[in-house]
Coordinates of N, CA and C in Angstrom, one line a residue:
Chain B
A1 N -31.3 28.9 -17.0 CA -31.7 29.0 -15.6 C -30.5 28.6 -14.7
Q2 N -30.5 29.3 -13.6 CA -29.5 29.1 -12.6 C -29.7 27.7 -12.0
S3 N -28.6 27.0 -11.7 CA -28.7 25.7 -11.0 C -27.6 25.6 -10.0
V4 N -27.9 24.9 -8.9 CA -27.0 24.7 -7.9 C -26.9 23.2 -7.6
T5 N -25.7 22.6 -7.7 CA -25.5 21.2 -7.5 C -24.7 20.9 -6.2
Q6 N -25.3 20.2 -5.3 CA -24.6 19.7 -4.2 C -24.3 18.2 -4.5
L7 N -23.1 17.9 -4.6 CA -22.7 16.6 -5.2 C -22.9 15.4 -4.3
D8 N -23.1 15.6 -3.0 CA -23.3 14.5 -2.1 C -24.6 14.7 -1.3
S9 N -25.5 13.8 -1.4 CA -26.7 13.9 -0.6 C -26.5 13.6 0.8
Q10 N -25.6 12.7 1.1 CA -25.3 12.3 2.5 C -23.8 12.2 2.7
V11 N -23.3 12.7 3.8 CA -21.9 12.6 4.2 C -21.8 12.1 5.6
P12 N -21.3 10.9 5.8 CA -21.0 10.5 7.2 C -19.6 10.7 7.5
V13 N -19.3 11.2 8.7 CA -17.9 11.5 9.1 C -17.7 11.3 10.6
F14 N -16.6 10.8 11.0 CA -16.3 10.6 12.4 C -16.1 11.9 13.1
E15 N -16.4 11.9 14.4 CA -16.2 13.1 15.2 C -14.7 13.4 15.2
E16 N -14.4 14.7 15.1 CA -13.1 15.3 15.1 C -12.4 15.1 13.8
A17 N -13.0 14.5 12.8 CA -12.4 14.4 11.5 C -12.8 15.7 10.7
P18 N -12.0 16.0 9.6 CA -12.4 17.1 8.8 C -13.5 16.7 7.8
V19 N -14.2 17.7 7.3 CA -15.2 17.5 6.3 C -15.3 18.5 5.3
E20 N -15.7 18.2 4.1 CA -15.9 19.1 3.0 C -17.2 18.8 2.3
L21 N -18.1 19.7 2.2 CA -19.4 19.6 1.5 C -19.3 20.4 0.2
R22 N -19.5 19.7 -0.9 CA -19.3 20.4 -2.2 C -20.5 21.0 -2.7
C23 N -20.3 22.2 -3.4 CA -21.3 22.9 -4.1 C -20.8 23.5 -5.4
N24 N -21.5 23.3 -6.4 CA -21.2 23.9 -7.7 C -22.4 24.6 -8.3
Y25 N -22.2 25.7 -9.0 CA -23.3 26.4 -9.5 C -23.1 26.7 -11.0
S26 N -24.1 27.1 -11.7 CA -24.0 27.1 -13.2 C -23.8 28.5 -13.8
S27 N -24.0 29.6 -13.0 CA -24.1 30.9 -13.5 C -22.7 31.4 -14.0
S28 N -22.7 32.2 -15.0 CA -21.4 32.8 -15.5 C -21.4 34.2 -15.2
V29 N -22.4 34.7 -14.5 CA -22.5 36.1 -14.2 C -22.2 36.3 -12.7
S30 N -22.1 37.5 -12.2 CA -21.8 37.8 -10.8 C -22.8 37.1 -9.9
V31 N -22.4 36.6 -8.9 CA -23.3 35.9 -8.0 C -23.0 36.2 -6.5
Y32 N -24.0 36.0 -5.7 CA -23.8 36.0 -4.2 C -24.0 34.5 -3.8
L33 N -23.2 34.1 -2.9 CA -23.3 32.7 -2.5 C -23.5 32.5 -1.0
F34 N -24.3 31.5 -0.6 CA -24.6 31.3 0.8 C -24.6 29.8 1.1
W35 N -24.3 29.6 2.4 CA -24.5 28.3 3.0 C -25.5 28.4 4.2
Y36 N -26.6 27.7 4.1 CA -27.5 27.6 5.2 C -27.4 26.3 5.9
V37 N -27.8 26.2 7.2 CA -27.8 25.0 7.9 C -29.2 24.7 8.5
Q38 N -29.6 23.5 8.5 CA -30.9 23.2 9.1 C -30.7 22.0 10.1
Y39 N -30.8 22.4 11.4 CA -30.8 21.4 12.4 C -32.1 20.6 12.5
P40 N -32.1 19.4 13.0 CA -33.4 18.6 13.0 C -34.6 19.4 13.5
N41 N -35.7 19.3 12.8 CA -36.9 19.9 13.2 C -36.9 21.4 13.4
Q42 N -36.0 22.1 12.7 CA -35.9 23.5 12.7 C -35.9 24.1 11.3
G43 N -36.0 25.4 11.3 CA -35.9 26.1 10.0 C -34.4 26.3 9.6
L44 N -34.2 26.9 8.5 CA -32.8 27.1 8.0 C -32.2 28.4 8.7
Q45 N -30.9 28.4 8.9 CA -30.3 29.6 9.4 C -29.0 29.8 8.6
L46 N -28.5 31.0 8.5 CA -27.3 31.3 7.7 C -26.1 30.8 8.5
L47 N -25.2 30.2 7.7 CA -23.9 29.7 8.2 C -22.8 30.7 7.7
L48 N -22.9 31.1 6.5 CA -21.9 32.1 6.0 C -22.4 32.5 4.6
K49 N -21.7 33.6 4.1 CA -22.1 34.1 2.8 C -20.9 34.8 2.1
Y50 N -20.9 34.7 0.8 CA -19.8 35.4 0.0 C -20.6 36.5 -0.8
L51 N -20.2 37.7 -0.7 CA -20.7 38.8 -1.5 C -19.7 39.3 -2.4
S52 N -18.5 39.6 -1.9 CA -17.4 40.1 -2.7 C -16.1 40.1 -1.9
G53 N -15.0 40.4 -2.5 CA -13.7 40.5 -1.7 C -13.0 39.2 -1.6
S54 N -12.5 38.9 -0.4 CA -11.7 37.7 -0.1 C -12.5 36.5 -0.5
T55 N -11.9 35.6 -1.2 CA -12.6 34.4 -1.6 C -12.8 33.3 -0.5
L56 N -12.1 33.5 0.6 CA -12.3 32.6 1.8 C -13.1 33.3 2.8
V57 N -14.3 32.7 3.1 CA -15.2 33.4 4.1 C -15.3 32.4 5.2
K58 N -15.4 33.0 6.4 CA -15.6 32.3 7.6 C -17.0 32.5 8.2
G59 N -17.6 31.4 8.7 CA -18.9 31.5 9.2 C -18.9 31.1 10.7
I60 N -20.1 30.7 11.1 CA -20.3 30.4 12.5 C -19.9 28.9 12.8
N61 N -19.6 28.6 14.0 CA -19.3 27.2 14.4 C -18.1 26.6 13.7
G62 N -17.1 27.5 13.3 CA -15.9 27.0 12.8 C -15.9 26.6 11.3
F63 N -17.0 26.9 10.6 CA -17.1 26.5 9.2 C -16.5 27.6 8.4
E64 N -16.0 27.3 7.2 CA -15.5 28.2 6.2 C -15.8 27.7 4.8
A65 N -15.8 28.6 3.9 CA -16.0 28.2 2.5 C -15.1 29.0 1.6
E66 N -14.8 28.5 0.4 CA -14.0 29.2 -0.5 C -14.7 29.3 -1.8
F67 N -14.7 30.5 -2.3 CA -15.3 30.8 -3.6 C -14.3 30.6 -4.7
N68 N -14.6 29.8 -5.7 CA -13.6 29.6 -6.8 C -14.4 29.9 -8.1
K69 N -14.1 31.1 -8.6 CA -14.9 31.5 -9.8 C -14.6 30.7 -11.0
S70 N -13.4 30.3 -11.2 CA -13.0 29.5 -12.4 C -13.7 28.1 -12.4
Q71 N -13.8 27.6 -11.2 CA -14.5 26.3 -11.1 C -15.9 26.3 -10.7
T72 N -16.4 27.6 -10.6 CA -17.8 27.8 -10.2 C -18.2 26.9 -9.0
S73 N -17.4 27.0 -8.0 CA -17.6 26.2 -6.8 C -17.6 27.1 -5.5
F74 N -18.2 26.5 -4.5 CA -18.3 27.2 -3.2 C -18.4 26.1 -2.1
H75 N -17.3 25.4 -2.0 CA -17.3 24.2 -1.0 C -17.1 24.7 0.4
L76 N -17.8 24.0 1.2 CA -17.9 24.2 2.7 C -16.9 23.3 3.4
R77 N -16.2 23.8 4.4 CA -15.2 22.9 5.1 C -15.2 23.2 6.6
K78 N -14.8 22.2 7.3 CA -14.6 22.3 8.7 C -13.5 21.4 9.1
P79 N -12.4 21.8 9.8 CA -11.3 21.0 10.1 C -11.5 19.9 11.1
S80 N -12.5 20.1 11.9 CA -12.8 19.1 13.0 C -14.2 19.2 13.4
V81 N -15.0 18.1 13.0 CA -16.5 18.2 13.3 C -16.8 17.7 14.7
H82 N -18.0 18.2 15.1 CA -18.5 17.8 16.4 C -19.9 17.2 16.2
I83 N -20.3 16.4 17.2 CA -21.6 15.8 17.1 C -22.7 16.8 16.8
S84 N -22.6 18.0 17.4 CA -23.6 19.0 17.2 C -23.7 19.5 15.8
D85 N -22.7 19.2 14.9 CA -22.7 19.6 13.5 C -23.6 18.8 12.7
T86 N -24.2 17.7 13.2 CA -25.1 16.8 12.5 C -26.3 17.7 12.1
A87 N -26.5 17.8 10.8 CA -27.6 18.7 10.3 C -27.6 18.5 8.7
E88 N -28.6 19.2 8.1 CA -28.6 19.3 6.7 C -28.1 20.7 6.2
Y89 N -27.2 20.7 5.2 CA -26.6 21.9 4.8 C -27.0 22.2 3.3
F90 N -27.4 23.4 3.1 CA -27.9 23.9 1.8 C -27.0 25.0 1.3
C91 N -26.6 24.8 0.1 CA -25.9 25.8 -0.7 C -26.9 26.6 -1.5
A92 N -26.8 27.9 -1.5 CA -27.7 28.8 -2.3 C -27.0 29.9 -3.0
V93 N -27.5 30.2 -4.2 CA -26.9 31.2 -5.1 C -27.9 32.2 -5.5
T94 N -27.5 33.5 -5.5 CA -28.4 34.5 -6.0 C -27.7 35.1 -7.2
T95 N -28.5 35.2 -8.3 CA -28.0 35.9 -9.5 C -29.0 37.0 -9.9
Y96 N -28.5 37.9 -10.6 CA -29.4 39.0 -11.1 C -30.1 38.5 -12.4
S97 N -31.4 38.6 -12.3 CA -32.2 38.1 -13.4 C -32.8 39.2 -14.3
G98 N -32.4 40.4 -14.1 CA -32.8 41.5 -14.9 C -34.0 42.2 -14.3
A99 N -34.2 43.4 -14.8 CA -35.3 44.3 -14.4 C -35.3 44.5 -12.9
G100 N -34.2 44.6 -12.3 CA -34.1 44.9 -10.9 C -34.4 43.7 -10.0
S101 N -34.5 42.5 -10.5 CA -34.9 41.4 -9.6 C -33.7 40.4 -9.6
Y102 N -33.7 39.7 -8.5 CA -32.7 38.7 -8.3 C -33.4 37.3 -8.1
Q103 N -32.7 36.3 -8.5 CA -33.2 34.9 -8.4 C -32.3 34.2 -7.4
L104 N -33.0 33.6 -6.3 CA -32.3 32.8 -5.3 C -32.6 31.3 -5.6
T105 N -31.6 30.5 -5.7 CA -31.7 29.1 -6.0 C -31.0 28.3 -4.9
F106 N -31.7 27.3 -4.4 CA -31.1 26.4 -3.4 C -30.7 25.1 -4.0
G107 N -29.6 24.5 -3.5 CA -29.3 23.2 -3.8 C -30.2 22.2 -3.1
K108 N -30.1 20.9 -3.4 CA -31.0 19.9 -2.8 C -30.6 19.5 -1.4
G109 N -29.4 20.0 -0.9 CA -29.0 19.7 0.5 C -28.1 18.5 0.6
T110 N -27.2 18.6 1.6 CA -26.4 17.5 2.0 C -26.6 17.2 3.5
K111 N -26.9 16.0 3.8 CA -27.1 15.6 5.2 C -25.7 15.2 5.8
L112 N -25.3 15.9 6.8 CA -24.0 15.6 7.4 C -24.3 14.8 8.7
S113 N -23.8 13.6 8.8 CA -24.0 12.8 10.0 C -22.6 12.6 10.7
V114 N -22.5 13.1 11.9 CA -21.2 12.9 12.6 C -21.3 11.7 13.5
I115 N -20.4 10.8 13.4 CA -20.4 9.5 14.1 C -19.5 9.6 15.3
P116 N -20.0 9.2 16.5 CA -19.2 9.3 17.7 C -18.0 8.4 17.6
Chain N
N1 N -37.4 38.6 20.8 CA -37.5 38.9 19.4 C -37.9 37.6 18.6
A2 N -39.2 37.6 18.2 CA -39.7 36.4 17.7 C -39.2 36.0 16.3
G3 N -38.9 37.0 15.4 CA -38.4 36.7 14.1 C -39.6 36.3 13.2
V4 N -39.6 35.1 12.7 CA -40.6 34.6 11.8 C -41.4 33.5 12.5
T5 N -42.7 33.6 12.6 CA -43.5 32.7 13.3 C -44.5 32.0 12.4
Q6 N -44.6 30.7 12.3 CA -45.5 30.0 11.5 C -46.5 29.3 12.3
T7 N -47.8 29.3 11.9 CA -48.8 28.6 12.5 C -49.7 28.0 11.5
P8 N -50.2 26.7 11.7 CA -49.9 25.8 12.8 C -48.5 25.1 12.5
K9 N -48.0 24.4 13.5 CA -46.8 23.7 13.3 C -47.0 22.3 12.6
F10 N -48.2 21.8 12.9 CA -48.5 20.5 12.4 C -50.0 20.5 12.0
R11 N -50.3 19.8 10.9 CA -51.7 19.7 10.5 C -51.9 18.5 9.6
V12 N -53.0 17.8 9.9 CA -53.4 16.6 9.0 C -54.7 17.0 8.3
L13 N -54.8 16.8 7.0 CA -55.9 17.1 6.3 C -56.4 15.9 5.5
K14 N -57.7 15.9 5.1 CA -58.1 14.9 4.2 C -58.1 15.5 2.8
T15 N -58.0 14.7 1.8 CA -58.0 15.1 0.4 C -59.3 16.0 0.1
G16 N -59.1 17.1 -0.4 CA -60.2 18.0 -0.8 C -60.5 19.1 0.3
Q17 N -60.0 18.9 1.5 CA -60.2 20.0 2.5 C -59.3 21.2 2.2
S18 N -59.7 22.3 2.8 CA -58.9 23.5 2.6 C -58.3 24.0 3.9
M19 N -57.2 24.7 3.8 CA -56.6 25.3 5.0 C -55.7 26.5 4.7
T20 N -55.3 27.2 5.7 CA -54.5 28.3 5.5 C -53.3 28.3 6.5
L21 N -52.1 28.5 6.0 CA -50.9 28.6 6.9 C -50.6 30.1 7.0
L22 N -50.3 30.4 8.3 CA -50.0 31.8 8.6 C -48.6 32.0 8.9
C23 N -48.0 33.1 8.3 CA -46.6 33.5 8.6 C -46.6 34.9 9.1
A24 N -46.0 35.1 10.2 CA -45.9 36.5 10.7 C -44.5 36.8 11.1
Q25 N -44.1 38.0 10.7 CA -42.7 38.5 11.0 C -42.7 39.8 11.7
D26 N -41.8 40.0 12.6 CA -41.8 41.3 13.4 C -40.6 42.1 13.1
M27 N -40.0 41.9 12.0 CA -38.7 42.6 11.6 C -38.9 43.7 10.6
N28 N -40.2 44.0 10.3 CA -40.5 45.0 9.3 C -39.9 44.7 7.9
H29 N -39.7 43.4 7.6 CA -39.2 43.0 6.3 C -40.2 43.2 5.2
E30 N -39.6 43.7 4.0 CA -40.5 43.9 2.9 C -40.8 42.6 2.1
Y31 N -39.8 41.8 2.0 CA -40.0 40.6 1.2 C -40.3 39.4 2.0
M32 N -41.3 38.6 1.5 CA -41.7 37.3 2.2 C -41.8 36.2 1.2
Y33 N -41.6 35.0 1.7 CA -41.5 33.8 0.8 C -42.2 32.6 1.4
W34 N -42.8 31.8 0.6 CA -43.2 30.5 1.0 C -42.5 29.4 0.2
Y35 N -41.8 28.5 0.9 CA -41.1 27.4 0.3 C -41.8 26.1 0.8
R36 N -41.6 25.0 0.0 CA -41.9 23.7 0.4 C -40.6 22.9 0.4
Q37 N -40.5 22.0 1.4 CA -39.3 21.1 1.4 C -39.7 19.7 1.4
D38 N -39.2 18.9 0.4 CA -39.5 17.5 0.3 C -38.2 16.8 0.2
P39 N -38.2 15.5 0.7 CA -36.9 14.7 0.8 C -36.3 14.7 -0.6
G40 N -35.0 15.0 -0.6 CA -34.2 14.9 -1.9 C -34.5 16.0 -2.9
M41 N -35.4 16.9 -2.5 CA -35.8 18.0 -3.5 C -35.3 19.4 -3.1
G42 N -34.8 19.5 -1.9 CA -34.3 20.8 -1.4 C -35.5 21.7 -1.1
L43 N -35.3 23.0 -1.2 CA -36.4 23.9 -1.1 C -36.9 24.4 -2.4
R44 N -38.2 24.5 -2.6 CA -38.8 25.0 -3.8 C -39.7 26.1 -3.5
L45 N -39.5 27.2 -4.2 CA -40.3 28.4 -4.0 C -41.7 28.3 -4.5
I46 N -42.7 28.5 -3.7 CA -44.1 28.4 -4.1 C -44.6 29.8 -4.6
H47 N -44.6 30.8 -3.7 CA -45.0 32.1 -4.0 C -44.2 33.1 -3.1
Y48 N -44.1 34.3 -3.6 CA -43.4 35.3 -2.8 C -44.1 36.7 -2.9
S49 N -43.6 37.6 -2.0 CA -44.2 38.9 -2.0 C -43.1 39.9 -1.8
V50 N -43.1 41.0 -2.6 CA -42.1 42.0 -2.4 C -42.6 43.3 -1.7
G51 N -43.8 43.2 -1.2 CA -44.4 44.2 -0.3 C -45.8 44.0 -0.1
E52 N -46.4 44.8 0.8 CA -47.8 44.7 1.2 C -48.7 44.8 0.0
G53 N -49.6 43.9 -0.2 CA -50.5 44.0 -1.3 C -50.0 43.4 -2.6
T54 N -48.8 42.9 -2.6 CA -48.2 42.3 -3.8 C -47.9 40.8 -3.6
T55 N -48.1 40.0 -4.6 CA -47.7 38.6 -4.6 C -47.2 38.2 -6.0
A56 N -46.4 37.1 -6.1 CA -45.9 36.6 -7.3 C -45.7 35.1 -7.2
K57 N -45.8 34.5 -8.4 CA -45.6 33.0 -8.4 C -44.1 32.6 -8.4
G58 N -43.9 31.5 -7.7 CA -42.5 31.0 -7.7 C -42.4 29.8 -8.7
E59 N -41.6 28.8 -8.3 CA -41.3 27.7 -9.1 C -42.5 26.7 -9.1
V60 N -43.2 26.5 -8.0 CA -44.2 25.5 -7.9 C -45.5 26.0 -7.3
P61 N -46.2 27.0 -8.0 CA -47.4 27.7 -7.5 C -48.7 26.9 -7.6
D62 N -48.8 25.9 -8.4 CA -50.1 25.3 -8.7 C -50.7 24.6 -7.4
G63 N -52.0 24.9 -7.2 CA -52.6 24.4 -6.0 C -52.6 25.2 -4.8
Y64 N -51.9 26.4 -4.9 CA -51.7 27.3 -3.7 C -52.1 28.7 -4.1
N65 N -52.6 29.4 -3.1 CA -52.9 30.8 -3.2 C -52.3 31.5 -2.0
V66 N -52.0 32.8 -2.2 CA -51.3 33.6 -1.1 C -52.0 35.0 -1.0
S67 N -51.8 35.6 0.1 CA -52.2 37.0 0.3 C -51.3 37.7 1.3
R68 N -51.1 39.0 1.0 CA -50.3 39.8 1.8 C -51.0 41.1 2.1
L69 N -52.0 41.0 2.9 CA -52.9 42.2 3.2 C -52.2 43.1 4.2
K70 N -51.4 42.5 5.1 CA -50.6 43.3 6.0 C -49.1 43.0 5.8
K71 N -48.3 44.0 6.0 CA -46.9 43.9 5.8 C -46.3 42.7 6.6
Q72 N -46.8 42.5 7.8 CA -46.1 41.6 8.7 C -46.6 40.1 8.5
N73 N -47.7 40.0 7.7 CA -48.3 38.6 7.5 C -48.3 38.2 6.1
F74 N -48.1 36.9 5.9 CA -48.1 36.3 4.5 C -48.8 35.0 4.7
L75 N -50.0 34.8 4.0 CA -50.8 33.6 4.2 C -50.7 32.7 3.0
L76 N -50.6 31.4 3.2 CA -50.6 30.4 2.2 C -51.8 29.6 2.3
G77 N -52.6 29.5 1.2 CA -53.8 28.8 1.3 C -53.8 27.6 0.3
L78 N -54.4 26.5 0.8 CA -54.7 25.4 -0.1 C -56.2 25.2 -0.2
E79 N -56.7 25.4 -1.4 CA -58.2 25.4 -1.5 C -58.8 24.0 -1.5
S80 N -58.0 23.0 -2.1 CA -58.5 21.7 -2.2 C -57.2 20.8 -2.1
A81 N -56.9 20.4 -0.9 CA -55.7 19.7 -0.6 C -55.6 18.4 -1.3
A82 N -54.4 18.0 -1.8 CA -54.1 16.8 -2.5 C -52.9 16.1 -1.7
P83 N -52.8 14.8 -1.8 CA -51.7 14.1 -1.2 C -50.3 14.6 -1.6
S84 N -50.2 15.1 -2.8 CA -49.0 15.6 -3.4 C -48.5 16.8 -2.6
Q85 N -49.4 17.4 -1.9 CA -49.1 18.6 -1.1 C -48.6 18.3 0.3
T86 N -48.5 17.0 0.6 CA -47.9 16.6 1.9 C -46.4 17.0 1.8
S87 N -46.0 17.9 2.8 CA -44.7 18.5 2.8 C -44.4 19.2 4.1
V88 N -43.2 19.8 4.2 CA -42.9 20.7 5.2 C -42.9 22.1 4.5
Y89 N -43.6 23.1 5.1 CA -43.7 24.4 4.5 C -42.9 25.4 5.3
F90 N -42.0 26.2 4.7 CA -41.3 27.2 5.4 C -41.6 28.5 4.8
C91 N -41.8 29.4 5.7 CA -41.9 30.9 5.4 C -40.5 31.5 5.7
A92 N -40.2 32.5 4.9 CA -39.0 33.3 5.1 C -39.2 34.7 4.8
S93 N -38.4 35.6 5.3 CA -38.5 37.0 5.0 C -37.1 37.6 4.9
R94 N -37.0 38.8 4.3 CA -35.8 39.5 4.2 C -36.0 41.0 4.1
Q95 N -35.0 41.8 4.3 CA -35.1 43.2 4.2 C -35.4 43.6 2.7
G96 N -36.0 44.7 2.5 CA -36.4 45.1 1.2 C -35.3 45.6 0.3
G97 N -35.7 45.9 -0.9 CA -34.7 46.4 -1.9 C -34.4 45.2 -2.8
P98 N -34.2 45.6 -4.1 CA -33.8 44.5 -5.1 C -32.4 44.1 -4.9
S99 N -32.0 43.5 -3.9 CA -30.7 43.1 -3.6 C -30.6 41.5 -3.5
G100 N -29.6 41.0 -4.1 CA -29.4 39.5 -3.9 C -28.6 39.2 -2.7
A101 N -28.1 40.2 -2.0 CA -27.1 40.0 -0.9 C -27.8 39.8 0.4
N102 N -29.1 40.1 0.5 CA -29.8 40.0 1.8 C -30.1 38.6 2.2
V103 N -29.9 38.4 3.5 CA -30.1 37.0 4.0 C -31.5 36.8 4.4
L104 N -32.0 35.5 4.1 CA -33.3 35.2 4.5 C -33.4 34.7 6.0
T105 N -34.5 35.1 6.7 CA -34.8 34.6 8.0 C -35.9 33.6 7.9
F106 N -35.7 32.4 8.4 CA -36.7 31.4 8.2 C -37.6 31.1 9.5
G107 N -38.8 30.7 9.3 CA -39.6 30.2 10.3 C -39.2 28.8 10.6
A108 N -39.8 28.2 11.6 CA -39.5 26.8 12.1 C -40.2 25.7 11.2
G109 N -41.1 26.1 10.4 CA -41.7 25.2 9.5 C -43.1 24.7 10.0
S110 N -43.9 24.3 9.0 CA -45.2 23.7 9.2 C -45.3 22.4 8.5
R111 N -45.5 21.3 9.2 CA -45.6 20.0 8.6 C -47.0 19.7 8.3
L112 N -47.3 19.5 7.0 CA -48.7 19.2 6.6 C -48.7 17.8 6.0
T113 N -49.7 17.1 6.4 CA -50.0 15.7 5.8 C -51.4 15.7 5.3
V114 N -51.5 15.3 4.0 CA -52.8 15.2 3.4 C -53.1 13.7 3.1
L115 N -54.1 13.2 3.7 CA -54.5 11.8 3.6 C -55.4 11.5 2.4

């Protein structure tokens, strides 16, 4: 079964500092990769996605992620965080599970706290 | 453009009571999902639907039932609520077709407490 591991459950970082949120997945087959963000008391919304092509993908709010097939990773980065980036971030992976169906698996989330 | 709307937003139940959560989407999406979110557990899929009149079990279906009588609505029912069902429930939808590339649109969540 597919699994998604977010290595850090909580990441505190000072405002204007860089941040990296780590995500690893277990599949050896072709995948689609996503990062979703959940602001306090809200639903999840898409931050960015990797479907194919360039391994560096850019998302909203200055975030970017790099797909590394050999390391089965899809780490999320931002060079300078803002207070408004305080949220929980979820990595998600879709794999083909046969018979025309796809399986979407979420990681357990990483809570990013930006300190003034 | 409302997107995905969940009602109610908050509910407190006593053990053994029943209730229904309603999810409505106005994007003509084929696929709809119910997830539960618990601290440290991420999102876990309860049930999903690939079209009107169809439903299927997800990762944690026990204690829940669903119905998709209309394309725009996906109902999640608890017949006899238990404290273990205290959680935040999220509905999501996406465009149709067996594609893993489509993005989910989420509702704002429904916080359920079972005493």
